Coordinates of C-alpha atoms and ligand atoms in Angstrom, one line a residue:
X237 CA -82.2 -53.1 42.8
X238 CA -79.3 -53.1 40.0
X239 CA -79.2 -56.5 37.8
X240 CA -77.4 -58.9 39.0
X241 CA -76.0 -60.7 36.5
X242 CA -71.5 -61.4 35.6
X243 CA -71.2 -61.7 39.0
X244 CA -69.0 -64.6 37.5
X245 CA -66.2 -62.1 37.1
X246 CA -66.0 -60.8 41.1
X247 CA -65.6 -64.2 42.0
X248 CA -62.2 -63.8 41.8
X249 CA -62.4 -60.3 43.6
X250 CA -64.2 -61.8 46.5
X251 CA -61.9 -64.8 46.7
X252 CA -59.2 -61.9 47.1
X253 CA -61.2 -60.3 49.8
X254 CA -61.5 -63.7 51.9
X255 CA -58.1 -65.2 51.4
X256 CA -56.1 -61.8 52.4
X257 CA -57.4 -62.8 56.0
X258 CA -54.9 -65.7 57.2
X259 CA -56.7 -66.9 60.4
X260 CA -53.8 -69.8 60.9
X261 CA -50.7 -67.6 61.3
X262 CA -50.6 -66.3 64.9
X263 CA -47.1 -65.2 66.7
X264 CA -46.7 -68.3 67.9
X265 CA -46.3 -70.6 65.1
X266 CA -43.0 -68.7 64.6
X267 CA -41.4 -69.7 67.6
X268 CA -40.8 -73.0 66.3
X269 CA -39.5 -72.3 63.0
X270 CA -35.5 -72.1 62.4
X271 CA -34.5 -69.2 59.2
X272 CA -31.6 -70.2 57.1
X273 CA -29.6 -66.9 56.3
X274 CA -30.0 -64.7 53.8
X275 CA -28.2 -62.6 51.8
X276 CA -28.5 -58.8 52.5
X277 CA -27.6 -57.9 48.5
X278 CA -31.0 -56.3 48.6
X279 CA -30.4 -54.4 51.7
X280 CA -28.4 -51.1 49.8
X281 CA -28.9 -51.8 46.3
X282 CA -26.8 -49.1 43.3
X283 CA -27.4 -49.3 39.5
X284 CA -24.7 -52.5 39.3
X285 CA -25.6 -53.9 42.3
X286 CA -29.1 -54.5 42.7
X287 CA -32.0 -57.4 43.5
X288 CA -35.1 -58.6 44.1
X289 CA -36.7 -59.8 47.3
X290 CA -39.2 -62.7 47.7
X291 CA -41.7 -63.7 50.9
X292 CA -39.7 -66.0 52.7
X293 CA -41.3 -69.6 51.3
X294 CA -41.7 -71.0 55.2
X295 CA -45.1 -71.0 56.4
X296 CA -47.1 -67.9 57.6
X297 CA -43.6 -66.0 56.4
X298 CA -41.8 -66.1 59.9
X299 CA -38.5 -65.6 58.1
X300 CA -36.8 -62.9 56.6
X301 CA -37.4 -62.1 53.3
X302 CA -34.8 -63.9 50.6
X303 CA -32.9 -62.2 48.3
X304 CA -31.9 -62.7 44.9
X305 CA -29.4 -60.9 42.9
X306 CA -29.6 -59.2 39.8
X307 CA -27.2 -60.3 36.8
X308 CA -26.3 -57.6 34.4
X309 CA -26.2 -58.4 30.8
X310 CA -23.7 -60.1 29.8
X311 CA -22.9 -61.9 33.3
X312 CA -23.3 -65.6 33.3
X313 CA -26.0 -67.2 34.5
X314 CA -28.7 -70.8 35.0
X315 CA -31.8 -71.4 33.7
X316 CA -31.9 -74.1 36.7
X317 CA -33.7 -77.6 36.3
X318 CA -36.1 -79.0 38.8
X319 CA -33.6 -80.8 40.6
X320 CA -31.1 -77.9 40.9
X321 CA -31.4 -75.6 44.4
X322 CA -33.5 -72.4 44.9
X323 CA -31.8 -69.5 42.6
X324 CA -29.9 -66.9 44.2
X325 CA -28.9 -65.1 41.1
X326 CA -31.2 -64.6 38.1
X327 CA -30.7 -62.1 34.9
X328 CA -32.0 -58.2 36.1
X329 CA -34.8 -56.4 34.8
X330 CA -35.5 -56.9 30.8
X331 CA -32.9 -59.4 30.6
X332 CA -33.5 -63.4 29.8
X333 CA -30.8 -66.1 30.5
X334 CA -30.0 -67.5 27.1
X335 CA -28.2 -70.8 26.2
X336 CA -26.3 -71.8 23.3
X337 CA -29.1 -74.9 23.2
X338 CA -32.6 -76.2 24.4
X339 CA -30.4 -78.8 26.4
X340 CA -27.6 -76.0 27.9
X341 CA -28.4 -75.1 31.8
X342 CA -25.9 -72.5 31.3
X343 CA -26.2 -68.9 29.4
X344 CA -25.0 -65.6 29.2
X345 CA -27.8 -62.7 30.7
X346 CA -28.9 -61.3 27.2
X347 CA -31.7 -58.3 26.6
X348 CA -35.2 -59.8 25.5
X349 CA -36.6 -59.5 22.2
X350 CA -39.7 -58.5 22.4
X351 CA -42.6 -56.6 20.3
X352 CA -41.5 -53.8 23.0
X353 CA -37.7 -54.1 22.8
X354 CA -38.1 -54.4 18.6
X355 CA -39.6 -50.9 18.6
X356 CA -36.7 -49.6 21.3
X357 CA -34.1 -50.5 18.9
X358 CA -36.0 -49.3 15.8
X359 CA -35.9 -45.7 17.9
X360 CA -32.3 -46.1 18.6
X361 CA -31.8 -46.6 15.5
X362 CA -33.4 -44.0 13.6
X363 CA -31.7 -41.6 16.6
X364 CA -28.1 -42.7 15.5
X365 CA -29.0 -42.0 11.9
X366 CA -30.5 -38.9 12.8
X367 CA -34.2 -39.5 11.6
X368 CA -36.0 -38.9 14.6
X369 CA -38.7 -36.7 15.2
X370 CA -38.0 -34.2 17.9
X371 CA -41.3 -35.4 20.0
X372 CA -41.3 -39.0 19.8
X373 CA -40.6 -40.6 23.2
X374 CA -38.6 -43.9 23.5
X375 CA -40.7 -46.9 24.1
X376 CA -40.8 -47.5 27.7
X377 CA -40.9 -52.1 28.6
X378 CA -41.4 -53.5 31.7
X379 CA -39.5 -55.8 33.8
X380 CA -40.7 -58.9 31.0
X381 CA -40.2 -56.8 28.2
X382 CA -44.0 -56.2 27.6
X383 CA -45.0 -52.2 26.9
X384 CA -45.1 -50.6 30.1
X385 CA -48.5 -49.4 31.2
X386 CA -48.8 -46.1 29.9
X387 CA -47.8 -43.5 26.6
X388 CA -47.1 -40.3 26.9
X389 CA -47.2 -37.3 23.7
X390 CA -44.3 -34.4 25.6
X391 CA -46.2 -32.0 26.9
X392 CA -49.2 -32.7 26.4
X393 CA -50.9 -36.1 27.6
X394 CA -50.4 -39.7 28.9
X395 CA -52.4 -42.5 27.9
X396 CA -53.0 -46.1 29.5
X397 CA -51.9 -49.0 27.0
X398 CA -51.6 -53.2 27.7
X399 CA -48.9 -54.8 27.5
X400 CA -49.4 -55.4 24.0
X401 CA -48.7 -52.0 23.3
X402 CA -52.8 -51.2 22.0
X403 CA -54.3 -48.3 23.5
X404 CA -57.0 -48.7 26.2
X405 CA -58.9 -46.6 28.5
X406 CA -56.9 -44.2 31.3
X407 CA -55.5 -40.7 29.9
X408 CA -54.1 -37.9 32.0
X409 CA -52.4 -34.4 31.8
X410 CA -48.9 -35.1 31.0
X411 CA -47.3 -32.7 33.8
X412 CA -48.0 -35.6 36.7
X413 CA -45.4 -38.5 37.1
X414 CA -46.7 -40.9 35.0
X415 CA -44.3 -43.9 35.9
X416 CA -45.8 -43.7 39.1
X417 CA -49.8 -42.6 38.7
X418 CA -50.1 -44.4 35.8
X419 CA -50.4 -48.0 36.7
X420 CA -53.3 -48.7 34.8
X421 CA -53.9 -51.7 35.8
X422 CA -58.0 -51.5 36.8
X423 CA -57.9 -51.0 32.7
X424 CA -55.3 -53.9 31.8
X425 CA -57.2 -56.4 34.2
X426 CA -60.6 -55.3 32.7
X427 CA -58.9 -56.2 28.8
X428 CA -58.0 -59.1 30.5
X429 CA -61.8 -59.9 31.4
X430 CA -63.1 -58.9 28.0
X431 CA -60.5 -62.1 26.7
X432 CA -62.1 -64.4 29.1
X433 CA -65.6 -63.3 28.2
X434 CA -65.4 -62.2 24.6
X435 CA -68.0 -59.4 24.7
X436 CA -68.2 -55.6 26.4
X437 CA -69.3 -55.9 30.1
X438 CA -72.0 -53.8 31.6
X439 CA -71.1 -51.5 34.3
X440 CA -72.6 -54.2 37.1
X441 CA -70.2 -56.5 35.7
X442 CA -66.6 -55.3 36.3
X443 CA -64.6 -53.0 38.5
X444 CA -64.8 -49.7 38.5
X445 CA -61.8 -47.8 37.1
X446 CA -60.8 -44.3 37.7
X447 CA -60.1 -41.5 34.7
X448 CA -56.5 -42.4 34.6
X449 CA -57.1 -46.2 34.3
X450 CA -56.4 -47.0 38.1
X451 CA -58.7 -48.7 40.4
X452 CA -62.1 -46.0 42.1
X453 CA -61.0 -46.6 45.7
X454 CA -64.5 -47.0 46.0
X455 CA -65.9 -50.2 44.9
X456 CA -69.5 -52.2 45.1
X457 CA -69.8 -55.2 43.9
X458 CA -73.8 -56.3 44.1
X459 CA -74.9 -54.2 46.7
X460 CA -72.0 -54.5 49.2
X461 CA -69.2 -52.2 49.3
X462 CA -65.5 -51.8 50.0
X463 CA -62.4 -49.9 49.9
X464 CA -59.8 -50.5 47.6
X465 CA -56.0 -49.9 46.5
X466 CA -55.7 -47.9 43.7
X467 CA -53.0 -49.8 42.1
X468 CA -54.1 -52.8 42.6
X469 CA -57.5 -53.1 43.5
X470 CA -57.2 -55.1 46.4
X471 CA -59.3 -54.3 50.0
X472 CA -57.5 -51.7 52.1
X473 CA -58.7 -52.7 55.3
X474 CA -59.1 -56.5 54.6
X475 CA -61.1 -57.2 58.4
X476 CA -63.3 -54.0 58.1
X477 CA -66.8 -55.6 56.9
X478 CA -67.9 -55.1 53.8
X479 CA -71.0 -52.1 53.6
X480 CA -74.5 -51.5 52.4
X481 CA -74.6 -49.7 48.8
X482 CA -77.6 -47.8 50.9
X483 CA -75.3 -47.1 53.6
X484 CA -72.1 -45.6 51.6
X485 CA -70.9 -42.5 53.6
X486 CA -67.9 -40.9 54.9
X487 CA -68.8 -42.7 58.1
X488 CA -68.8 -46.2 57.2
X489 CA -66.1 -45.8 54.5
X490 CA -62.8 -44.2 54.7
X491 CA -62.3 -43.9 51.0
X492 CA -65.6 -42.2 50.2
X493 CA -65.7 -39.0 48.6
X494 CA -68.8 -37.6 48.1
X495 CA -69.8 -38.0 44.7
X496 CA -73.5 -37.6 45.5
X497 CA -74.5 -38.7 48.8
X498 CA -75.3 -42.2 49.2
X499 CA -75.2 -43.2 45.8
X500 CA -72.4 -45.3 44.2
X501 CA -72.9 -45.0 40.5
X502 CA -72.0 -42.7 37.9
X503 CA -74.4 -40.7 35.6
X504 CA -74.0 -43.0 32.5
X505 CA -73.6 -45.7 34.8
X506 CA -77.6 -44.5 35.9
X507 CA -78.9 -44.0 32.9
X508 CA -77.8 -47.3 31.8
X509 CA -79.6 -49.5 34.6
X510 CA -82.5 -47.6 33.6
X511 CA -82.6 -48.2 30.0
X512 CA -81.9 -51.8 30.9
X513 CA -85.0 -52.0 33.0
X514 CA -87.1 -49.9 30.2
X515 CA -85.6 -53.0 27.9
X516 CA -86.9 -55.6 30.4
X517 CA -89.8 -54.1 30.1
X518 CA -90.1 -53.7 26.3
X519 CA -89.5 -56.7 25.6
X520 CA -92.6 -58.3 26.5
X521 CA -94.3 -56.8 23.8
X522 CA -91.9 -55.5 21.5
X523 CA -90.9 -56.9 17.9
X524 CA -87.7 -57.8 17.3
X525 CA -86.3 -55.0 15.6
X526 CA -87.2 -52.8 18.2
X527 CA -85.6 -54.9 20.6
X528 CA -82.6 -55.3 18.3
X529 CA -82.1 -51.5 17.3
X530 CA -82.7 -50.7 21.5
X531 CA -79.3 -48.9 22.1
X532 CA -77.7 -48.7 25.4
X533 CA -75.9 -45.9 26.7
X534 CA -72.0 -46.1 25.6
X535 CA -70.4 -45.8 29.5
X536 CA -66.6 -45.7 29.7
X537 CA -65.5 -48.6 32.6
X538 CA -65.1 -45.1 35.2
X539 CA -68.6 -44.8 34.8
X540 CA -69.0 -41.8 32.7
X541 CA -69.9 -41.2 29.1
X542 CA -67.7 -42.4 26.3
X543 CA -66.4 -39.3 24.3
X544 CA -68.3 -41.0 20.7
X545 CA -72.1 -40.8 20.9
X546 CA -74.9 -41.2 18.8
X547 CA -78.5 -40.8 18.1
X548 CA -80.9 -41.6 14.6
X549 CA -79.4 -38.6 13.0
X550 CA -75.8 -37.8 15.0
X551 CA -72.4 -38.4 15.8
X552 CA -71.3 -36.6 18.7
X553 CA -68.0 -35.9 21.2
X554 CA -69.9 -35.3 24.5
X555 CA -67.6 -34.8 28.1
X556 CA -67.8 -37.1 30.7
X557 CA -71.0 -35.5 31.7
X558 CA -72.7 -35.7 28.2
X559 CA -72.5 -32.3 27.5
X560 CA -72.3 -32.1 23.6
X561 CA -69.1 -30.4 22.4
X562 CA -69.6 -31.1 19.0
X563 CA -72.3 -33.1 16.8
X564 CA -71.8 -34.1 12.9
X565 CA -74.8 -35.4 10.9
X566 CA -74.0 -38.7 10.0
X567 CA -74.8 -38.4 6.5
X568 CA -71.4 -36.5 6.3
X569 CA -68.8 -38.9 5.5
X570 CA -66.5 -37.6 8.2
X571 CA -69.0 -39.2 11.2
X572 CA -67.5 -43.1 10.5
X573 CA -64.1 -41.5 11.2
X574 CA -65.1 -39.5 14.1
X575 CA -63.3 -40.3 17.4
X576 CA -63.1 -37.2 19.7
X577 CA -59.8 -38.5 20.9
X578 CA -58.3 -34.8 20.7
X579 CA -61.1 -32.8 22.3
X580 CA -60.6 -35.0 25.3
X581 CA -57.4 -35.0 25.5
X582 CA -57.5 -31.2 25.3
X583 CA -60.0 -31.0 28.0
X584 CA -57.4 -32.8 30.3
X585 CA -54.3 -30.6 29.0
X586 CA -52.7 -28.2 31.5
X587 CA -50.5 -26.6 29.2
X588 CA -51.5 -23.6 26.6
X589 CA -49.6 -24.9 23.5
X590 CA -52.5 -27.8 22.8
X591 CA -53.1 -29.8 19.7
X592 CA -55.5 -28.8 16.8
X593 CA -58.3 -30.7 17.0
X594 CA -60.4 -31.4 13.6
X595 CA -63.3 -28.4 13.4
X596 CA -66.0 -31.2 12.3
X597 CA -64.8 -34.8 14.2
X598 CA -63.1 -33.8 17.6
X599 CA -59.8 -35.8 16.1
X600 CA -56.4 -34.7 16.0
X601 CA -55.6 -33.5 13.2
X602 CA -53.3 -34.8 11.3
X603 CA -50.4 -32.2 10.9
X604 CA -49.7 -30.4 14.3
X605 CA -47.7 -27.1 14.5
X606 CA -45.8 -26.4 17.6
X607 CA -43.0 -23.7 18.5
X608 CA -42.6 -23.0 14.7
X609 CA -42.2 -26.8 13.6
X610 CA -45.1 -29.1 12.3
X611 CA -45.2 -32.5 12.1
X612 CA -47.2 -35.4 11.2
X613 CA -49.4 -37.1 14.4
X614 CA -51.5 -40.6 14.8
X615 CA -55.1 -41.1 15.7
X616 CA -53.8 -41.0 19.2
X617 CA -51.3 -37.8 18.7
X618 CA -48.0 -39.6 19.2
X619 CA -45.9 -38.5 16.1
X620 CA -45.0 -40.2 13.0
X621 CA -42.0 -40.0 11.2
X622 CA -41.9 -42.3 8.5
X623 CA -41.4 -39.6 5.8
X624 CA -38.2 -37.3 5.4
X625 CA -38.5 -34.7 6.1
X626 CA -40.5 -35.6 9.0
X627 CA -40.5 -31.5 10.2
X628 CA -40.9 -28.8 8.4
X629 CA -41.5 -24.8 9.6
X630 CA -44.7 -23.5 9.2
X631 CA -44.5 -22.2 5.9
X632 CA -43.6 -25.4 4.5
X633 CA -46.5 -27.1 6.3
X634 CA -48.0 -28.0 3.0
X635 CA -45.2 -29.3 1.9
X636 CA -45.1 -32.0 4.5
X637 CA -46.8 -35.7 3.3
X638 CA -48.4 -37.6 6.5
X639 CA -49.5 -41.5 5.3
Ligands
NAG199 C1 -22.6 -50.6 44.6 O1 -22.6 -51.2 45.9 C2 -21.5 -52.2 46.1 C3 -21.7 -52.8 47.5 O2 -22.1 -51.8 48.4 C4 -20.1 -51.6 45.9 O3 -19.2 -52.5 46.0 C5 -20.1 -51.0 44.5 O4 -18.9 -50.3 44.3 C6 -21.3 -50.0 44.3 N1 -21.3 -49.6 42.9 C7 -21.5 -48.3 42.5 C8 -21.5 -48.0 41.0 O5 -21.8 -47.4 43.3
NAG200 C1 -79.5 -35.8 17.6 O1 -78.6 -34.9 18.2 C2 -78.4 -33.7 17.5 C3 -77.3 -32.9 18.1 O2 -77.5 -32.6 19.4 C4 -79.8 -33.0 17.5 O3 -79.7 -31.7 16.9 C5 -80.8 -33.8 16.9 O4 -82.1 -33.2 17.0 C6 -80.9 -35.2 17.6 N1 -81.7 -36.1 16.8 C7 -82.6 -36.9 17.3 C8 -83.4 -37.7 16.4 O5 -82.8 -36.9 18.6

């Protein structure tokens, strides 16, 4: 039996599951219901002519989807009031509808300022005065100006951020297409939950994510499992009933892969119920130092090891599987800095020109030579360039200053 406890957090999952399954809206509840017309804008959209469709708002959505076109910037456009009629024009993508006052109903389609589009113009900046570095990437917002869900370092790696721009779990080999595998949103919604409940979650507790921060198409949630979207997590045959962790097969589940037969959870994910029940256990009898010092296995949110671990004596970067790939004695200053970020990334890494990792901590190091040029590189790889000259050849590499 696994614990059973945060099953506060797949109330919301379940309440998914039930209410995809609309037992009111048969065929003939249509019949009755008359569709206004609707625009076809959305029918063959272009890059000037373009917009968005919405579920027809009539019940059980009998009626053809509606359409709303897309302002460009500039264009005019209504911020509406409650007593004005449904919008059939709204600012496009990145764009807000902005009024000379609080009071104005009427604006002009102007590009958001966000924390996202701050650091776009900052880049376009520093391009038009010719101080860019020759691998940094234009920020990439979404649709609400938030950072879109994932970063990528050229040629090397993409990794899962929120909206906020922070990094968070999901990395994958750069050569995929990230706009389109790397949703991350199993990793987004799960920073979402750690907002709502203010501390890590065990493995029991949330979702299960996949390596590049999408949903395992394979969930359990107690001991009953499903199948779910990738990209969004929800069920992908909504009527098929839900099955038996004991029962998990190819058979009674079209998304299951075998992992190991029958079985649902990871390695760290197994070594952590057990060191929760050797806890449970302990703690009759146990002082509480013992009980307080009692470490858990450090399990990334797909279930496998996180790349820092550490025992009395070590820091170590262990692969997914635990294998240690490197181990530094903790008494060495270097340990507190230790984040393996580059060793894992280079484990992912299809191409042969990969970053220098750091001999004694796993991390990037912090001036990174490529094709004759070095450069100065984050914690995370992405390059920094707040220093001219922000390249220099190799020779010159010591003349280069990284903050
Ligand atoms: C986009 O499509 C509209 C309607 O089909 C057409 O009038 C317009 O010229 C097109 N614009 C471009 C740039 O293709
Ligand atoms: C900690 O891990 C290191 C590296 O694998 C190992 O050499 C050492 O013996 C371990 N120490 C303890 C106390 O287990």
């Amino acid at each position: 039996m696994k614990p059973n406890k945060g099953l506060f957090f797949f109330a919301y999952f379940i309440f998914k599951v039930k209410c995809d399954v609309n037992i009111l809206c048969t065929s003939n509840i249509c019949k009755d219901i008359k569709c206004e017309p609707v625009s076809d804008f959305c029918d063959q959209q272009n890059a000037t002519h373009r917009g968005i469709t919405f579920p027809s708002p009539t019940t059980c959505n009998c009626c053809k989807d509606y359409c709303v076109e897309y302002l460009n910037e500039g264009e005019r456009c209504s911020v509406g009031n409650p007593s004005s009629p449904p919008a059939t024009k709204m600012c496009g993508p990145g764009l807000q509808c902005k009024t000379q006052t609080d009071l104005d109903d009427d604006g002009i389609c102007s590009r958001m300022v966000t924390d996202c589009t701050k650091k776009q113009d900052e880049y376009d900046e520093r391009r038009s005065k010719g101080t860019l570095g020759s691998m940094e990437l234009r920020p990439e917002c979404d649709e609400e100006g938030y950072f879109a869900s994932y970063r990528c370092i050229p040629g090397q790696s993409c990794y899962c951020v929120s909206k906020s721009g922070s990094r968070i779990f999901g990395e994958s080999d750069f050569s995929g297409v990230p706009s389109f595998t790397m949703q991350c949103k199993c990793s987004r919604d799960y920073e979402e939950a750690l907002l709502v409940t203010g501390q890590d979650l065990g493995p029991h507790q949330h979702f299960r994510c996949s390596a590049d921060g999408s949903y395992d198409e394979l969930q359990c949630i107690g001991e009953k499992c499903l199948c779910v979207n990738r990209f969004d997590g929800s069920p992908t045959y909504p009527d098929d009933p839900l099955v038996d962790i004991n029962r998990i097969s190819s058979k009674t589940l079209n998304c299951y892969t075998a992992m190991r037969p029958g079985l649902y959870y990871r390695n760290c994910e197994d070594e952590y119920f057990q060191a929760l029940k050797n806890l449970e256990e302990m703690v009759k009898d146990a002082t509480f130092d013992e009980i307080f010092n009692y470490e858990l296995p450090k399990c990334d949110i797909d279930g496998t090891y996180k790349a820092v671990q550490e025992n009395a004596t070590h820091k170590m970067c262990v692969d997914k599987d635990k294998k240690i790939l490197l181990a530094i004695d903790k008494s060495n200053s270097l340990a507190e800095k230790m984040d393996c970020k580059c060793l894992r990334a280079t484990s992912i890494m299809s191409t042969v020109e990969k970053p220098t990792c750091d001999k004694e901590t796993g991390n990037y190091e912090t001036i990174q030579c490529r094709r004759g040029i070095c450069r100065c590189v984050d914690s995370d790889g992405n390059q920094v360039c707040n220093k001219s000259p922000c390249e220099v050849g190799v020779q010159e590499k010591n003349t280069l200053v990284c903050l």
